[in-house]
């Protein structure tokens, strides 16, 4: 025992020990609780499976349901056929009171897609002009919307047209030149009003 007192190290300081205190249980439980709550919060906010990233709803500009036939008409047709659908006597035929508009849906769709030229009679008046084709600038949905619009305005009460009909007509007559009244009569059932 005397040796202990003589050993200067033992006499002065306790042997240093390496700090080995475990993280308190309470802290561990708190961390675990936070992780569980955080995960639950993210799932509650974003739904499962996790979406991540930018969760804003994308806007579908060309969504057929949101296309306004009236807007397409104003932008593309009203300059000639007028907002009133009455046209300009002697130059641009009316869409109101027009059997071409009210005919089977495929017929006005075909006119808008490929254009029209040469002599034609509309609402008892004769015209001999030229209408441009819109097939390359308007989508199926836009042509369906504008055709549905003119079929339901100014006293017209013809059924709406869907984009599928436009797609079919586009394919069936792809590459053709503008219609004439005769060509329309040969292709479609114009006896229908
Ligand atoms: C640049 C002028 C012009 C524009 C723009 C125009 N049309 Fe026409 N449209 C005409 C002319 C001219 C005729 C007659 C062509 C003829 O004499 O053979 C006609 C004929 C028609 C006809 C058949 C005849 C009738 O009056 O029912 C329909 C249907 C029609 N257009 C729809 C439209 C629609 C829909 C648009 C827009 C997407 C449009 N047009 C844009 C000039 C135009």
Tab-separated table of C-alpha atoms and ligand atoms in Angstrom:
chain	number	residue	atom	x	y	z
A	1	UNK	CA	0.000	0.000	0.000
A	2	UNK	CA	2.857	2.285	0.679
A	3	UNK	CA	3.671	1.924	-2.963
A	4	UNK	CA	0.468	3.682	-3.863
A	5	UNK	CA	1.423	6.804	-2.009
A	6	UNK	CA	4.815	6.805	-3.634
A	7	UNK	CA	3.346	6.601	-7.084
A	8	UNK	CA	2.847	10.257	-7.979
A	9	UNK	CA	0.195	9.508	-10.512
A	10	UNK	CA	-2.037	7.611	-8.166
A	11	UNK	CA	-1.516	10.229	-5.481
A	12	UNK	CA	-2.661	13.188	-7.449
A	13	UNK	CA	-5.366	12.421	-10.033
A	14	UNK	CA	-7.745	9.689	-10.747
A	15	UNK	CA	-6.918	7.873	-13.967
A	16	UNK	CA	-8.808	9.708	-16.759
A	17	UNK	CA	-11.409	7.531	-18.435
A	18	UNK	CA	-12.748	7.859	-21.926
A	19	UNK	CA	-16.188	9.492	-21.906
A	20	UNK	CA	-18.637	6.736	-22.713
A	21	UNK	CA	-21.982	8.032	-21.606
A	22	UNK	CA	-24.798	6.748	-23.845
A	23	UNK	CA	-27.356	9.186	-25.317
A	24	UNK	CA	-30.145	9.381	-22.769
A	25	UNK	CA	-33.141	7.190	-23.536
A	26	UNK	CA	-35.468	10.177	-23.391
A	27	UNK	CA	-33.568	11.994	-26.175
A	28	UNK	CA	-33.606	8.882	-28.362
A	29	UNK	CA	-37.330	8.533	-27.877
A	30	UNK	CA	-37.846	12.182	-28.736
A	31	UNK	CA	-35.854	11.808	-31.960
A	32	UNK	CA	-37.791	8.677	-32.882
A	33	UNK	CA	-41.072	10.455	-32.160
A	34	UNK	CA	-40.030	13.384	-34.388
A	35	UNK	CA	-39.080	11.093	-37.273
A	36	UNK	CA	-42.402	9.249	-37.021
A	37	UNK	CA	-44.367	12.490	-36.809
A	38	UNK	CA	-42.417	14.021	-39.727
A	39	UNK	CA	-42.983	11.036	-41.987
A	40	UNK	CA	-46.649	10.989	-41.077
A	41	UNK	CA	-46.907	14.702	-41.762
A	42	UNK	CA	-45.358	14.390	-45.252
A	43	UNK	CA	-47.647	11.489	-46.130
A	44	UNK	CA	-50.668	13.405	-44.826
A	45	UNK	CA	-49.726	16.424	-46.930
A	46	UNK	CA	-48.754	14.722	-50.195
A	47	UNK	CA	-50.668	11.459	-50.047
A	48	UNK	CA	-49.246	7.996	-50.530
A	49	UNK	CA	-47.364	6.958	-52.650
A	50	UNK	CA	-45.262	10.027	-52.146
A	51	UNK	CA	-45.419	12.399	-55.078
A	52	UNK	CA	-42.460	14.611	-54.277
A	53	UNK	CA	-41.313	17.515	-56.394
A	54	UNK	CA	-43.607	20.260	-57.641
A	55	UNK	CA	-47.066	19.146	-56.667
A	56	UNK	CA	-48.969	22.010	-58.321
A	57	UNK	CA	-51.680	20.868	-60.705
A	58	UNK	CA	-50.427	21.345	-64.280
A	59	UNK	CA	-52.610	23.492	-66.535
A	60	UNK	CA	-53.655	21.748	-69.742
A	61	UNK	CA	-53.901	24.633	-72.184
A	62	UNK	CA	-55.253	22.470	-74.983
A	63	UNK	CA	-57.658	20.467	-72.867
A	64	UNK	CA	-60.701	19.933	-75.056
A	65	UNK	CA	-63.060	20.556	-72.168
A	66	UNK	CA	-61.603	24.013	-71.628
A	67	UNK	CA	-61.559	25.154	-75.277
A	68	UNK	CA	-64.167	27.782	-75.956
A	69	UNK	CA	-65.780	27.432	-79.371
A	70	UNK	CA	-66.749	31.069	-79.134
A	71	UNK	CA	-63.113	32.105	-78.619
A	72	UNK	CA	-61.934	29.986	-81.566
A	73	UNK	CA	-64.709	31.508	-83.673
A	74	UNK	CA	-63.832	35.088	-82.722
A	75	UNK	CA	-60.165	34.532	-83.489
A	76	UNK	CA	-60.538	32.631	-86.781
A	77	UNK	CA	-63.951	33.031	-88.370
A	78	UNK	CA	-65.645	36.246	-87.257
A	79	UNK	CA	-63.572	38.445	-89.573
A	80	UNK	CA	-65.427	36.984	-92.550
A	81	UNK	CA	-68.618	35.413	-91.176
A	82	UNK	CA	-69.094	38.185	-88.552
A	83	UNK	CA	-69.743	37.795	-84.820
A	84	UNK	CA	-73.458	37.703	-85.658
A	85	UNK	CA	-72.947	34.693	-87.968
A	86	UNK	CA	-74.768	36.656	-90.692
A	87	UNK	CA	-71.743	36.964	-92.985
A	88	UNK	CA	-71.403	39.833	-95.452
A	89	UNK	CA	-73.954	39.873	-98.298
A	90	UNK	CA	-72.336	39.097	-101.615
A	91	UNK	CA	-68.953	38.157	-100.101
A	92	UNK	CA	-69.120	35.891	-97.056
A	93	UNK	CA	-72.070	33.527	-96.617
A	94	UNK	CA	-74.005	33.376	-93.329
A	95	UNK	CA	-73.559	30.471	-90.910
A	96	UNK	CA	-76.949	31.252	-89.406
A	97	UNK	CA	-79.740	29.568	-91.389
A	98	UNK	CA	-77.154	27.516	-93.319
A	99	UNK	CA	-77.970	23.916	-94.170
A	100	UNK	CA	-74.243	23.300	-94.691
A	101	UNK	CA	-73.650	24.082	-91.032
A	102	UNK	CA	-76.615	22.052	-89.794
A	103	UNK	CA	-75.915	19.002	-91.929
A	104	UNK	CA	-74.271	15.834	-90.659
A	105	UNK	CA	-71.375	16.889	-88.388
A	106	UNK	CA	-68.724	15.633	-90.811
A	107	UNK	CA	-69.695	18.213	-93.445
A	108	UNK	CA	-68.934	21.500	-91.628
A	109	UNK	CA	-65.901	19.766	-90.082
A	110	UNK	CA	-64.681	18.967	-93.600
A	111	UNK	CA	-65.183	22.590	-94.736
A	112	UNK	CA	-63.243	24.002	-91.784
A	113	UNK	CA	-60.455	21.443	-92.205
A	114	UNK	CA	-59.855	21.818	-95.941
A	115	UNK	CA	-61.513	25.091	-96.994
A	116	UNK	CA	-64.123	25.749	-99.675
A	117	UNK	CA	-64.194	27.501	-103.028
A	118	UNK	CA	-66.352	28.010	-106.106
A	119	UNK	CA	-70.049	28.641	-106.538
A	120	UNK	CA	-72.268	27.740	-103.593
A	121	UNK	CA	-75.765	28.632	-102.507
A	122	UNK	CA	-76.332	29.473	-98.846
A	123	UNK	CA	-79.700	30.485	-97.385
A	124	UNK	CA	-81.024	31.218	-100.864
A	125	UNK	CA	-78.119	33.468	-101.912
A	126	UNK	CA	-75.336	32.646	-104.335
A	127	UNK	CA	-71.670	33.059	-103.398
A	128	UNK	CA	-68.510	32.373	-105.331
A	129	UNK	CA	-65.585	33.014	-103.057
A	130	UNK	CA	-62.821	31.160	-101.331
A	131	UNK	CA	-62.527	30.089	-97.726
A	132	UNK	CA	-59.099	29.125	-96.361
A	133	UNK	CA	-58.384	25.707	-94.812
A	134	UNK	CA	-57.888	25.645	-91.040
A	135	UNK	CA	-56.694	22.062	-90.739
A	136	UNK	CA	-53.078	23.009	-90.233
A	137	UNK	CA	-53.625	25.741	-87.647
A	138	UNK	CA	-56.423	24.355	-85.465
A	139	UNK	CA	-56.293	21.156	-83.403
A	140	UNK	CA	-58.956	18.443	-83.562
A	141	UNK	CA	-60.378	19.750	-80.295
A	142	UNK	CA	-60.443	23.346	-81.547
A	143	UNK	CA	-62.204	22.428	-84.798
A	144	UNK	CA	-64.687	20.326	-82.806
A	145	UNK	CA	-65.310	23.265	-80.456
A	146	UNK	CA	-65.791	25.883	-83.177
A	147	UNK	CA	-67.992	23.588	-85.295
A	148	UNK	CA	-70.117	22.759	-82.254
A	149	UNK	CA	-70.363	26.485	-81.568
A	150	UNK	CA	-71.624	27.494	-85.040
A	151	UNK	CA	-74.079	24.566	-84.973
A	152	UNK	CA	-75.624	25.886	-81.751
A	153	UNK	CA	-75.732	29.640	-82.447
A	154	UNK	CA	-77.951	32.129	-84.284
A	155	UNK	CA	-80.977	29.858	-84.424
A	156	UNK	CA	-79.030	26.687	-85.319
A	157	UNK	CA	-79.837	23.681	-83.140
A	158	UNK	CA	-77.634	20.904	-84.509
A	159	UNK	CA	-75.844	18.414	-82.230
A	160	UNK	CA	-72.287	19.073	-81.066
A	161	UNK	CA	-69.241	17.560	-82.781
A	162	UNK	CA	-66.495	15.676	-80.953
A	163	UNK	CA	-62.761	15.696	-81.601
A	164	UNK	CA	-62.897	12.053	-82.721
A	165	UNK	CA	-65.077	12.998	-85.724
A	166	UNK	CA	-62.562	15.693	-86.665
A	167	UNK	CA	-59.721	13.184	-86.418
A	168	UNK	CA	-61.523	10.745	-88.721
A	169	UNK	CA	-62.400	13.390	-91.354
A	170	UNK	CA	-58.848	14.728	-91.264
A	171	UNK	CA	-57.453	11.250	-91.924
A	172	UNK	CA	-60.044	10.246	-94.496
A	173	UNK	CA	-59.430	13.264	-96.728
A	174	UNK	CA	-55.800	13.985	-95.856
A	175	UNK	CA	-54.010	16.111	-98.452
A	176	UNK	CA	-57.100	17.119	-100.410
A	177	UNK	CA	-57.584	20.584	-101.914
A	178	UNK	CA	-60.440	22.878	-100.818
A	179	UNK	CA	-63.944	21.474	-101.273
A	180	UNK	CA	-66.412	22.681	-103.855
A	181	UNK	CA	-70.159	22.558	-103.275
A	182	UNK	CA	-70.341	19.727	-105.818
A	183	UNK	CA	-67.631	17.704	-104.088
A	184	UNK	CA	-69.438	18.136	-100.758
A	185	UNK	CA	-72.685	16.936	-102.328
A	186	UNK	CA	-70.939	13.843	-103.717
A	187	UNK	CA	-69.264	13.008	-100.406
A	188	UNK	CA	-71.870	13.834	-97.787
A	189	UNK	CA	-75.583	13.395	-97.399
A	190	UNK	CA	-76.646	16.987	-98.006
A	191	UNK	CA	-80.320	16.145	-98.155
A	192	UNK	CA	-80.336	16.232	-94.391
A	193	UNK	CA	-81.209	19.541	-92.810
B	1	LIG	C1	-61.187	34.722	-95.141
B	1	LIG	C2	-62.593	34.656	-94.905
B	1	LIG	C3	-63.138	33.445	-94.175
B	1	LIG	C4	-62.777	32.947	-92.965
B	1	LIG	C5	-61.698	33.480	-92.045
B	1	LIG	C6	-63.641	31.838	-92.703
B	1	LIG	N1	-64.497	31.647	-93.734
B	1	LIG	FE1	-65.956	30.238	-93.849
B	1	LIG	N2	-66.362	30.836	-95.732
B	1	LIG	C7	-65.784	31.906	-96.403
B	1	LIG	C8	-66.275	31.964	-97.756
B	1	LIG	C9	-65.885	32.984	-98.790
B	1	LIG	C10	-67.156	30.898	-97.913
B	1	LIG	C11	-67.886	30.502	-99.177
B	1	LIG	C12	-66.903	29.821	-100.118
B	1	LIG	C13	-67.448	29.667	-101.533
B	1	LIG	O1	-68.019	30.638	-102.032
B	1	LIG	O2	-67.286	28.574	-102.115
B	1	LIG	C14	-67.226	30.227	-96.593
B	1	LIG	C15	-68.033	29.144	-96.317
B	1	LIG	C16	-68.172	28.567	-95.077
B	1	LIG	C17	-69.119	27.525	-94.752
B	1	LIG	C18	-70.143	26.887	-95.689
B	1	LIG	C19	-71.166	27.883	-96.163
B	1	LIG	C20	-72.002	28.470	-95.042
B	1	LIG	O3	-72.069	29.704	-94.984
B	1	LIG	O4	-72.554	27.720	-94.234
B	1	LIG	C21	-68.938	27.226	-93.436
B	1	LIG	C22	-69.688	26.196	-92.631
B	1	LIG	C23	-67.861	28.066	-92.940
B	1	LIG	N3	-67.424	28.877	-93.959
B	1	LIG	C24	-67.379	28.036	-91.660
B	1	LIG	C25	-66.271	28.763	-91.233
B	1	LIG	C26	-65.665	28.640	-89.942
B	1	LIG	C27	-66.163	27.750	-88.814
B	1	LIG	C28	-64.586	29.464	-89.920
B	1	LIG	C29	-63.558	29.628	-88.834
B	1	LIG	C30	-62.857	28.461	-88.397
B	1	LIG	C31	-64.539	30.134	-91.196
B	1	LIG	N4	-65.556	29.672	-91.960
B	1	LIG	C32	-63.605	31.082	-91.538
B	1	LIG	C33	-64.859	32.759	-95.869
B	1	LIG	C34	-64.220	32.606	-94.660
